[in-house]
Tab-separated table of N, CA and C in Angstrom:
chain	number	residue	atom	x	y	z
A	9	UNK	N	110.550	86.949	95.558
A	9	UNK	CA	109.951	87.461	96.456
A	9	UNK	C	109.225	88.478	96.164
A	10	UNK	N	109.859	88.692	94.529
A	10	UNK	CA	108.817	89.965	94.057
A	10	UNK	C	107.756	89.757	93.432
A	11	UNK	N	107.167	88.550	93.134
A	11	UNK	CA	106.172	88.155	92.592
A	11	UNK	C	105.471	88.439	93.639
A	12	UNK	N	105.693	87.608	94.885
A	12	UNK	CA	104.875	87.642	96.055
A	12	UNK	C	104.685	88.703	96.590
A	13	UNK	N	105.238	89.208	96.782
A	13	UNK	CA	104.999	91.017	97.352
A	13	UNK	C	103.694	91.584	96.338
A	14	UNK	N	103.975	91.644	94.830
A	14	UNK	CA	102.863	91.895	93.579
A	14	UNK	C	101.386	90.773	94.249
A	15	UNK	N	101.621	89.985	94.079
A	15	UNK	CA	100.397	88.923	94.465
A	15	UNK	C	99.768	89.327	95.210
A	16	UNK	N	100.051	89.366	97.072
A	16	UNK	CA	99.981	89.432	98.531
A	16	UNK	C	99.428	91.200	97.730
A	17	UNK	N	99.955	91.824	97.217
A	17	UNK	CA	99.186	93.538	97.088
A	17	UNK	C	97.722	93.200	96.255
A	18	UNK	N	98.073	92.561	94.900
A	18	UNK	CA	96.809	92.038	94.755
A	18	UNK	C	95.079	91.136	95.211
A	19	UNK	N	95.929	90.720	96.122
A	19	UNK	CA	94.604	89.601	96.808
A	19	UNK	C	94.362	90.454	98.059
A	20	UNK	N	95.367	91.166	98.648
A	20	UNK	CA	94.546	92.328	99.632
A	20	UNK	C	93.782	93.499	98.501
A	21	UNK	N	93.995	94.043	97.681
A	21	UNK	CA	93.376	94.969	97.011
A	21	UNK	C	91.656	93.907	96.755
A	22	UNK	N	91.790	93.069	96.754
A	22	UNK	CA	90.513	92.185	95.888
A	22	UNK	C	89.738	92.314	96.704
A	23	UNK	N	90.355	91.704	98.177
A	23	UNK	CA	89.937	91.559	99.844
A	23	UNK	C	89.226	92.970	99.920
A	24	UNK	N	89.946	93.610	100.190
A	24	UNK	CA	89.700	95.212	100.254
A	24	UNK	C	88.510	95.663	99.516
A	25	UNK	N	88.265	95.557	98.233
A	25	UNK	CA	87.119	96.160	97.747
A	25	UNK	C	85.864	95.567	97.668
A	26	UNK	N	85.906	93.964	98.268
A	26	UNK	CA	85.166	93.328	98.473
A	26	UNK	C	84.618	94.195	99.999
A	27	UNK	N	85.422	93.835	100.629
A	27	UNK	CA	84.794	94.471	102.079
A	27	UNK	C	84.040	96.150	101.994
A	28	UNK	N	84.827	96.630	101.391
A	28	UNK	CA	84.161	98.080	100.850
A	28	UNK	C	83.060	97.915	100.160
A	29	UNK	N	82.980	97.257	99.424
A	29	UNK	CA	81.467	96.934	98.799
A	29	UNK	C	80.368	96.922	99.752
A	30	UNK	N	80.967	95.963	100.612
A	30	UNK	CA	79.855	95.171	101.811
A	30	UNK	C	79.447	95.872	103.076
A	31	UNK	N	80.518	97.119	102.951
A	31	UNK	CA	80.259	98.418	103.512
A	31	UNK	C	79.892	98.938	102.989
A	32	UNK	N	79.430	99.888	102.259
A	32	UNK	CA	79.029	100.514	101.214
A	32	UNK	C	77.433	99.495	101.138
A	33	UNK	N	77.323	98.772	100.785
A	33	UNK	CA	75.821	98.279	101.117
A	33	UNK	C	75.719	98.438	102.020
A	34	UNK	N	76.159	97.706	102.962
A	34	UNK	CA	75.425	97.903	104.775
A	34	UNK	C	75.303	98.897	104.760
A	35	UNK	N	76.001	100.106	104.882
A	35	UNK	CA	75.953	101.702	105.053
A	35	UNK	C	74.557	102.136	104.179
A	36	UNK	N	74.438	101.875	102.990
A	36	UNK	CA	72.651	101.804	102.116
A	36	UNK	C	71.802	101.163	103.293
A	37	UNK	N	71.814	100.256	103.420
A	37	UNK	CA	70.964	99.141	104.360
A	37	UNK	C	70.092	99.941	105.223
A	38	UNK	N	71.455	100.800	106.264
A	38	UNK	CA	71.220	100.842	107.315
A	38	UNK	C	70.304	101.752	107.497
A	39	UNK	N	71.058	102.938	105.974
A	39	UNK	CA	70.472	104.302	106.136
A	39	UNK	C	68.704	104.190	105.254
A	40	UNK	N	68.315	103.019	104.563
A	40	UNK	CA	67.278	102.863	104.328
A	40	UNK	C	65.954	102.308	105.517
A	41	UNK	N	66.613	102.184	106.643
A	41	UNK	CA	65.524	101.687	108.021
A	41	UNK	C	65.354	102.799	108.521
A	42	UNK	N	66.739	103.522	108.295
A	42	UNK	CA	66.473	104.799	109.323
A	42	UNK	C	65.214	105.671	109.294
A	43	UNK	N	65.312	105.553	107.205
A	43	UNK	CA	64.824	106.325	106.844
A	43	UNK	C	63.042	106.386	107.283
A	44	UNK	N	63.008	104.811	106.452
A	44	UNK	CA	61.709	104.300	106.231
A	44	UNK	C	61.210	104.233	107.989
A	45	UNK	N	61.989	104.099	108.847
A	45	UNK	CA	61.327	103.947	110.610
A	45	UNK	C	61.048	105.354	110.430
A	46	UNK	N	61.905	106.634	110.241
A	46	UNK	CA	61.767	107.949	110.860
A	46	UNK	C	60.472	108.254	109.930
A	47	UNK	N	60.104	108.707	108.972
A	47	UNK	CA	59.264	109.238	108.321
A	47	UNK	C	57.917	107.978	107.909
A	48	UNK	N	58.030	106.965	107.994
A	48	UNK	CA	57.249	105.996	107.632
A	48	UNK	C	56.418	105.575	109.137
A	49	UNK	N	57.518	105.697	110.035
A	49	UNK	CA	57.036	105.344	112.000
A	49	UNK	C	56.884	105.861	112.716
A	50	UNK	N	58.217	107.038	112.796
A	50	UNK	CA	58.068	108.119	113.327
A	50	UNK	C	58.826	107.340	114.669
A	51	UNK	N	59.544	106.141	114.356
A	51	UNK	CA	60.403	106.144	115.245
A	51	UNK	C	61.861	105.006	114.983
A	52	UNK	N	62.512	105.857	114.406
A	52	UNK	CA	64.050	105.214	113.529
A	52	UNK	C	64.746	104.735	114.893
A	53	UNK	N	65.302	103.120	115.013
A	53	UNK	CA	66.136	102.615	115.906
A	53	UNK	C	67.184	103.439	116.233
A	54	UNK	N	67.663	103.405	117.088
A	54	UNK	CA	68.926	103.822	117.650
A	54	UNK	C	70.022	103.243	116.980
A	55	UNK	N	70.036	102.418	116.599
A	55	UNK	CA	71.716	101.954	116.435
A	55	UNK	C	71.948	102.557	114.768
A	56	UNK	N	71.338	102.426	114.014
A	56	UNK	CA	71.044	102.918	112.685
A	56	UNK	C	71.937	103.670	112.194
A	57	UNK	N	71.643	105.125	113.333
A	57	UNK	CA	72.781	106.234	112.508
A	57	UNK	C	74.836	105.850	112.972
A	58	UNK	N	74.555	104.899	113.959
A	58	UNK	CA	75.721	104.626	114.771
A	58	UNK	C	76.076	103.615	113.160
A	59	UNK	N	75.667	102.710	113.035
A	59	UNK	CA	76.042	101.522	112.138
A	59	UNK	C	76.724	102.164	110.442
A	60	UNK	N	75.598	103.026	110.330
A	60	UNK	CA	75.861	103.716	108.462
A	60	UNK	C	76.804	104.505	109.093
A	61	UNK	N	77.396	105.336	110.563
A	61	UNK	CA	78.595	106.239	110.381
A	61	UNK	C	79.464	105.350	110.291
A	62	UNK	N	79.512	104.066	111.366
A	62	UNK	CA	80.876	103.440	111.008
A	62	UNK	C	81.146	102.418	109.946
A	63	UNK	N	79.999	102.549	109.202
A	63	UNK	CA	80.025	101.251	107.612
A	63	UNK	C	80.815	102.294	106.342
A	64	UNK	N	80.688	104.133	106.905
A	64	UNK	CA	81.062	105.128	105.859
A	64	UNK	C	82.906	104.918	106.497
A	65	UNK	N	83.004	105.022	107.932
A	65	UNK	CA	84.089	105.277	108.017
A	65	UNK	C	85.231	103.847	107.554
A	66	UNK	N	84.679	102.468	107.875
A	66	UNK	CA	85.332	101.586	107.090
A	66	UNK	C	85.533	101.825	105.511
A	67	UNK	N	84.467	101.940	104.630
A	67	UNK	CA	84.375	102.437	103.217
A	67	UNK	C	85.936	103.508	102.791
A	68	UNK	N	85.337	104.315	103.803
A	68	UNK	CA	86.308	105.320	103.190
A	68	UNK	C	88.029	105.021	103.297
A	69	UNK	N	88.233	104.708	104.256
A	69	UNK	CA	89.516	103.877	104.791
A	69	UNK	C	90.047	102.769	103.765
A	70	UNK	N	89.263	101.855	103.301
A	70	UNK	CA	89.566	101.265	102.152
A	70	UNK	C	89.279	101.491	100.798
A	71	UNK	N	88.181	102.524	100.868
A	71	UNK	CA	88.793	103.444	99.760
A	71	UNK	C	89.996	103.511	99.204
A	72	UNK	N	90.379	104.226	100.317
A	72	UNK	CA	91.805	104.936	100.231
A	72	UNK	C	92.710	104.096	99.824
A	73	UNK	N	92.474	102.870	100.078
A	73	UNK	CA	93.649	101.775	99.619
A	73	UNK	C	93.398	100.964	98.205
A	74	UNK	N	91.921	101.258	97.778
A	74	UNK	CA	92.033	100.883	96.461
A	74	UNK	C	92.094	102.298	95.553
A	75	UNK	N	92.385	103.328	95.876
A	75	UNK	CA	92.314	104.081	95.094
A	75	UNK	C	94.186	104.335	94.979
A	76	UNK	N	95.030	104.019	96.249
A	76	UNK	CA	96.362	104.382	96.012
A	76	UNK	C	96.840	102.956	94.844
A	77	UNK	N	96.061	101.886	95.439
A	77	UNK	CA	96.317	101.088	94.596
A	77	UNK	C	96.513	100.848	93.107
A	78	UNK	N	95.440	101.577	92.859
A	78	UNK	CA	94.751	101.404	91.259
A	78	UNK	C	95.687	102.958	91.084
A	79	UNK	N	96.030	103.654	91.329
A	79	UNK	CA	96.783	104.854	91.181
A	79	UNK	C	95.733	106.171	90.758
A	80	UNK	N	95.151	105.921	91.572
A	80	UNK	CA	93.976	106.952	91.294
A	80	UNK	C	93.432	107.810	92.244
A	81	UNK	N	94.576	108.082	93.468
A	81	UNK	CA	94.720	108.923	94.274
A	81	UNK	C	95.510	110.115	93.862
A	82	UNK	N	95.431	111.216	94.676
A	82	UNK	CA	96.194	112.311	94.002
A	82	UNK	C	97.117	112.505	93.903
A	83	UNK	N	97.969	112.546	92.716
A	83	UNK	CA	99.204	112.595	92.684
A	83	UNK	C	99.726	113.842	91.607
A	84	UNK	N	100.574	114.431	92.333
A	84	UNK	CA	101.095	115.905	91.897
A	84	UNK	C	101.870	115.747	90.768
A	85	UNK	N	102.778	115.020	90.750
A	85	UNK	CA	104.311	114.746	89.513
A	85	UNK	C	103.702	114.422	88.574
A	86	UNK	N	102.351	113.586	87.977
A	86	UNK	CA	102.728	112.300	87.149
A	86	UNK	C	102.730	113.160	86.215
A	87	UNK	N	102.519	114.372	85.650
A	87	UNK	CA	102.239	115.042	84.248
A	87	UNK	C	103.726	115.427	84.291
A	88	UNK	N	104.440	116.018	85.194
A	88	UNK	CA	105.836	116.610	85.309
A	88	UNK	C	107.112	115.516	84.900
A	89	UNK	N	107.206	114.222	85.611
A	89	UNK	CA	107.986	113.514	85.738
A	89	UNK	C	107.992	112.013	84.343
A	90	UNK	N	109.050	111.879	83.591
A	90	UNK	CA	108.430	110.636	82.485
A	90	UNK	C	108.925	109.302	83.616
A	91	UNK	N	108.349	108.131	82.706
A	91	UNK	CA	108.070	106.879	83.457
A	91	UNK	C	109.191	106.684	84.143
A	92	UNK	N	109.666	105.447	84.814
A	92	UNK	CA	110.216	105.162	85.877
A	92	UNK	C	112.151	104.643	85.149
A	93	UNK	N	111.635	104.266	84.675
A	93	UNK	CA	113.921	103.891	83.618
A	93	UNK	C	114.073	104.892	83.533
A	94	UNK	N	113.860	106.510	83.444
A	94	UNK	CA	114.043	107.641	83.648
A	94	UNK	C	114.546	107.701	85.502
A	95	UNK	N	115.647	108.915	84.976
A	95	UNK	CA	115.819	108.964	86.618
A	95	UNK	C	114.961	110.125	87.337
A	96	UNK	N	114.383	111.050	86.513
A	96	UNK	CA	113.665	111.730	86.789
A	96	UNK	C	112.260	110.985	87.462
A	97	UNK	N	111.681	109.828	86.783
A	97	UNK	CA	110.696	109.072	87.514
A	97	UNK	C	111.345	108.239	88.614
A	98	UNK	N	112.646	107.683	88.671
A	98	UNK	CA	112.679	106.900	90.197
A	98	UNK	C	112.741	108.564	90.996
A	99	UNK	N	112.904	109.468	91.049
A	99	UNK	CA	113.310	110.666	91.813
A	99	UNK	C	111.367	110.559	91.923
A	100	UNK	N	110.653	110.559	90.920
A	100	UNK	CA	109.671	111.076	91.496
A	100	UNK	C	108.993	109.896	91.872
A	101	UNK	N	109.219	108.436	91.654
A	101	UNK	CA	108.513	107.812	92.986
A	101	UNK	C	109.179	108.063	94.344
A	102	UNK	N	110.437	108.236	94.508
A	102	UNK	CA	111.168	108.327	95.566
A	102	UNK	C	110.178	109.620	96.596
A	103	UNK	N	109.808	110.475	95.713
A	103	UNK	CA	109.274	111.870	96.690
A	103	UNK	C	108.074	111.388	96.777
A	104	UNK	N	107.069	110.634	96.041
A	104	UNK	CA	106.289	110.039	96.018
A	104	UNK	C	105.694	109.109	97.923
A	105	UNK	N	106.927	108.473	97.058
A	105	UNK	CA	107.002	107.182	98.801
A	105	UNK	C	107.244	108.064	99.727
A	106	UNK	N	108.283	108.633	99.661
A	106	UNK	CA	108.424	109.700	101.328
A	106	UNK	C	107.059	110.477	101.380
A	107	UNK	N	106.488	110.866	100.681
A	107	UNK	CA	105.444	111.682	101.099
A	107	UNK	C	104.466	110.635	101.688
A	108	UNK	N	104.019	109.419	101.196
A	108	UNK	CA	103.146	108.170	101.404
A	108	UNK	C	103.521	107.592	103.142
A	109	UNK	N	105.026	107.480	102.979
A	109	UNK	CA	105.745	106.678	104.452
A	109	UNK	C	105.697	108.196	105.295
A	110	UNK	N	105.459	109.172	105.186
A	110	UNK	CA	105.728	110.588	106.149
A	110	UNK	C	104.199	110.499	106.870
A	111	UNK	N	103.069	110.049	106.054
A	111	UNK	CA	101.862	110.598	106.554
A	111	UNK	C	101.625	108.987	107.271
A	112	UNK	N	102.037	107.390	106.676
A	112	UNK	CA	101.453	106.288	106.782
A	112	UNK	C	102.066	105.995	108.328
A	113	UNK	N	103.488	106.118	108.238
A	113	UNK	CA	104.357	105.437	109.350
A	113	UNK	C	103.905	105.946	110.837
A	114	UNK	N	103.884	107.146	110.556
A	114	UNK	CA	103.390	107.907	112.035
A	114	UNK	C	101.445	107.257	112.503
A	115	UNK	N	100.699	107.053	111.881
A	115	UNK	CA	99.789	106.541	112.168
A	115	UNK	C	99.589	105.320	112.418
A	116	UNK	N	100.459	104.416	111.731
A	116	UNK	CA	100.592	103.011	112.215
A	116	UNK	C	101.015	103.083	113.832
A	117	UNK	N	102.443	103.755	113.828
A	117	UNK	CA	102.923	103.963	115.079
A	117	UNK	C	102.149	104.597	116.242
A	118	UNK	N	101.716	105.664	115.903
A	118	UNK	CA	100.319	105.835	117.114
A	118	UNK	C	99.170	104.823	117.497
A	119	UNK	N	98.652	103.992	116.261
A	119	UNK	CA	97.417	103.215	116.525
A	119	UNK	C	97.989	101.938	117.206
A	120	UNK	N	99.511	101.872	117.727
A	120	UNK	CA	99.767	100.819	118.946
A	120	UNK	C	100.791	101.647	119.886
A	121	UNK	N	101.059	102.846	119.691
A	121	UNK	CA	101.870	103.154	120.746
A	121	UNK	C	101.197	104.295	121.046
A	122	UNK	N	101.622	104.599	122.621
A	122	UNK	CA	101.068	105.713	123.220
A	122	UNK	C	101.552	107.352	123.106
A	123	UNK	N	101.712	108.177	123.462
A	123	UNK	CA	102.546	109.178	122.960
A	123	UNK	C	103.717	109.320	124.079
A	124	UNK	N	103.751	108.841	125.119
A	124	UNK	CA	104.813	109.055	125.357
A	124	UNK	C	105.535	107.481	125.650
A	125	UNK	N	105.382	106.647	124.711
A	125	UNK	CA	105.410	105.270	124.666
A	125	UNK	C	104.468	103.873	125.346
A	126	UNK	N	104.767	103.294	124.804
A	126	UNK	CA	103.773	101.862	125.702
A	126	UNK	C	102.697	101.872	124.982
A	127	UNK	N	102.033	100.600	124.847
A	127	UNK	CA	101.445	99.920	124.146
A	127	UNK	C	100.324	100.048	124.604
A	128	UNK	N	100.113	100.816	125.936
A	128	UNK	CA	98.786	100.636	127.021
A	128	UNK	C	98.102	101.828	126.402
A	129	UNK	N	98.410	102.898	125.670
A	129	UNK	CA	97.926	104.104	125.602
A	129	UNK	C	98.121	104.512	124.356
A	130	UNK	N	98.305	103.701	123.409
A	130	UNK	CA	97.966	103.834	121.958
A	130	UNK	C	96.654	103.946	121.268
A	131	UNK	N	96.466	104.189	120.670
A	131	UNK	CA	94.934	104.805	119.962
A	131	UNK	C	94.285	103.007	119.866
A	132	UNK	N	94.422	101.900	119.558
A	132	UNK	CA	93.651	100.871	119.786
A	132	UNK	C	93.082	100.548	120.942
A	133	UNK	N	94.213	100.391	122.118
A	133	UNK	CA	93.898	100.466	122.941
A	133	UNK	C	93.309	101.416	124.321
A	134	UNK	N	93.402	102.693	123.868
A	134	UNK	CA	91.874	103.500	124.557
A	134	UNK	C	90.758	103.217	123.411
A	135	UNK	N	90.661	102.522	122.740
A	135	UNK	CA	89.291	102.654	121.862
A	135	UNK	C	88.878	100.729	122.556
A	136	UNK	N	89.830	100.375	123.049
A	136	UNK	CA	89.381	99.109	123.374
A	136	UNK	C	88.856	99.116	124.909
A	137	UNK	N	89.302	100.328	125.362
A	137	UNK	CA	88.266	100.636	126.579
A	137	UNK	C	87.414	101.370	126.743
A	138	UNK	N	86.204	101.779	125.399
A	138	UNK	CA	85.193	102.316	125.094
A	138	UNK	C	84.383	101.264	124.521
A	139	UNK	N	83.143	101.402	124.453
A	139	UNK	CA	81.928	100.350	124.275
A	139	UNK	C	81.056	101.574	123.644
A	140	UNK	N	80.504	101.020	122.767
A	140	UNK	CA	79.416	102.090	121.874
A	140	UNK	C	77.908	101.411	122.707
A	141	UNK	N	77.775	102.731	122.890
A	141	UNK	CA	76.333	102.744	123.687
A	141	UNK	C	75.268	101.862	122.659
A	142	UNK	N	75.076	102.511	121.790
A	142	UNK	CA	74.192	101.971	120.803
A	142	UNK	C	73.820	100.132	120.743
A	143	UNK	N	75.264	99.722	120.456
A	143	UNK	CA	75.324	98.313	120.540
A	143	UNK	C	75.891	97.748	120.846
A	144	UNK	N	76.965	98.059	121.825
A	144	UNK	CA	77.219	97.477	123.013
A	144	UNK	C	78.642	96.600	122.570
A	145	UNK	N	79.298	96.757	121.914
A	145	UNK	CA	80.454	96.396	121.406
A	145	UNK	C	81.309	97.328	121.682
A	146	UNK	N	82.563	96.984	121.737
A	146	UNK	CA	83.721	97.657	122.207
A	146	UNK	C	84.280	98.878	120.502
A	147	UNK	N	84.470	99.604	120.987
A	147	UNK	CA	85.069	100.839	119.427
A	147	UNK	C	86.536	100.443	118.499
A	148	UNK	N	87.146	98.875	120.036
A	148	UNK	CA	88.596	98.905	118.985
A	148	UNK	C	87.716	97.833	117.718
A	149	UNK	N	86.570	97.394	117.591
A	149	UNK	CA	86.189	97.085	116.338
A	149	UNK	C	85.914	97.861	115.246
A	150	UNK	N	85.268	99.068	115.677
A	150	UNK	CA	85.314	99.628	114.584
A	150	UNK	C	86.682	100.649	114.180
A	151	UNK	N	87.391	100.881	115.028
A	151	UNK	CA	89.038	101.734	114.930
A	151	UNK	C	89.844	100.614	114.287
A	152	UNK	N	89.913	99.162	114.008
A	152	UNK	CA	90.934	98.632	113.604
A	152	UNK	C	91.194	98.444	112.357
A	153	UNK	N	90.216	99.270	111.704
A	153	UNK	CA	90.609	100.127	109.987
A	153	UNK	C	91.355	100.654	109.682
A	154	UNK	N	91.978	101.527	110.869
A	154	UNK	CA	92.821	102.653	110.213
A	154	UNK	C	94.292	102.100	110.067
A	155	UNK	N	94.608	101.410	111.588
A	155	UNK	CA	95.940	100.399	110.730
A	155	UNK	C	95.837	99.196	110.028
A	156	UNK	N	94.674	98.869	109.849
A	156	UNK	CA	94.933	97.690	108.583
A	156	UNK	C	94.888	98.158	107.392
A	157	UNK	N	94.290	99.149	106.969
A	157	UNK	CA	94.363	100.092	106.208
A	157	UNK	C	95.446	101.061	105.443
A	158	UNK	N	96.432	101.143	106.926
A	158	UNK	CA	97.683	102.073	106.281
A	158	UNK	C	98.391	101.043	105.519
A	159	UNK	N	98.145	99.712	107.036
A	159	UNK	CA	99.273	98.749	106.347
A	159	UNK	C	99.079	97.986	105.226
A	160	UNK	N	97.770	98.427	104.679
A	160	UNK	CA	97.838	97.950	103.071
A	160	UNK	C	98.171	98.576	102.121
A	161	UNK	N	98.165	100.116	102.397
A	161	UNK	CA	98.485	100.871	101.885
A	161	UNK	C	100.142	100.974	101.898
A	162	UNK	N	101.241	100.336	102.674
A	162	UNK	CA	102.539	100.194	102.665
A	162	UNK	C	102.846	98.991	101.442
A	163	UNK	N	101.383	97.759	101.761
A	163	UNK	CA	102.259	96.716	101.191
A	163	UNK	C	101.728	97.083	99.305
A	164	UNK	N	100.925	98.011	99.348
A	164	UNK	CA	101.154	98.228	97.836
A	164	UNK	C	101.890	99.137	97.326
A	165	UNK	N	102.629	100.199	98.785
A	165	UNK	CA	103.541	100.439	97.919
A	165	UNK	C	104.768	100.042	97.723
A	166	UNK	N	104.855	98.769	98.924
A	166	UNK	CA	106.222	97.821	98.724
A	166	UNK	C	106.104	97.621	97.083
A	167	UNK	N	104.660	97.058	96.857
A	167	UNK	CA	104.757	96.008	95.506
A	167	UNK	C	104.585	97.221	94.430
A	168	UNK	N	104.426	98.651	94.496
A	168	UNK	CA	104.915	99.558	92.875
A	168	UNK	C	106.232	99.273	93.385
A	169	UNK	N	107.131	99.289	94.320
A	169	UNK	CA	108.563	99.111	94.304
A	169	UNK	C	109.118	98.218	93.580
A	170	UNK	N	108.547	97.151	93.577
A	170	UNK	CA	109.073	95.717	93.000
A	170	UNK	C	108.125	95.193	91.305
A	171	UNK	N	107.248	96.308	91.346
A	171	UNK	CA	107.286	95.935	89.883
A	171	UNK	C	108.109	96.572	88.779
A	172	UNK	N	108.378	95.631	87.987
A	172	UNK	CA	109.706	95.965	86.909
A	172	UNK	C	109.605	97.309	86.148
A	173	UNK	N	110.392	98.124	85.544
A	173	UNK	CA	110.538	99.333	85.664
A	173	UNK	C	110.506	98.699	83.754
A	174	UNK	N	109.588	99.259	83.699
A	174	UNK	CA	108.937	99.490	82.388
A	174	UNK	C	108.782	100.896	81.398
A	175	UNK	N	108.247	101.078	80.265
A	175	UNK	CA	108.566	102.079	79.194
A	175	UNK	C	106.842	102.809	80.548
A	176	UNK	N	106.412	102.130	81.420
A	176	UNK	CA	105.051	103.420	81.155
A	176	UNK	C	104.767	101.796	82.221
A	177	UNK	N	103.945	102.220	83.486
A	177	UNK	CA	103.824	101.241	84.533
A	177	UNK	C	102.368	101.317	84.642
A	178	UNK	N	101.453	100.538	84.330
A	178	UNK	CA	100.502	100.971	83.428
A	178	UNK	C	99.600	100.671	85.372
A	179	UNK	N	98.866	100.765	85.838
A	179	UNK	CA	98.047	100.309	87.405
A	179	UNK	C	97.546	99.260	87.002
A	180	UNK	N	97.141	98.008	87.840
A	180	UNK	CA	97.023	96.839	87.587
A	180	UNK	C	95.133	96.575	87.073
A	181	UNK	N	94.730	97.817	87.533
A	181	UNK	CA	92.882	97.435	87.799
A	181	UNK	C	92.670	98.937	88.016
A	182	UNK	N	91.464	99.372	86.973
A	182	UNK	CA	91.025	100.918	87.027
A	182	UNK	C	89.667	100.982	87.708
A	183	UNK	N	89.121	99.761	87.678
A	183	UNK	CA	87.466	100.004	87.963
A	183	UNK	C	87.231	99.113	89.015
A	184	UNK	N	85.893	99.232	89.677
A	184	UNK	CA	85.334	98.167	90.350
A	184	UNK	C	84.258	97.162	90.112
A	185	UNK	N	84.499	97.221	88.563
A	185	UNK	CA	83.691	96.031	88.281
A	185	UNK	C	84.729	94.215	88.494
């Protein structure tokens, strides 16, 4: 079970990295189309700004999963507490996990559930009712990255706890190469 969870985390990390790179490339291409069309032809396509904006959202949220997995996220206690076999290391991991769960779980909950309960008024349900004017697609296809990225972070968090407690738990990957 431990190896399966760590393997799932690694697979999701690789997949998220590929999609994030594609989103950055898509954002770059649409911005370049907009710049050339605006300053070269004085007539930019209306869809380029929306596509670039939504690619940026996808890049940012997938980038959050990448930095969490590689432990490149903001960690306040990294230099204060020792590594995990020590009890202070376990305490630091528990505090860090509690902070992550405090943020991630409500985001996931309200993506599916409304303020008064019920699936009909959750964030995704509200976005499904909206259509993007420039592209004519449902906004839910843009908004779906919010719960997906939060669930990926939860899986990465579970994989951190599944890692064996050694003298120093090094990040599995530290670059985007």
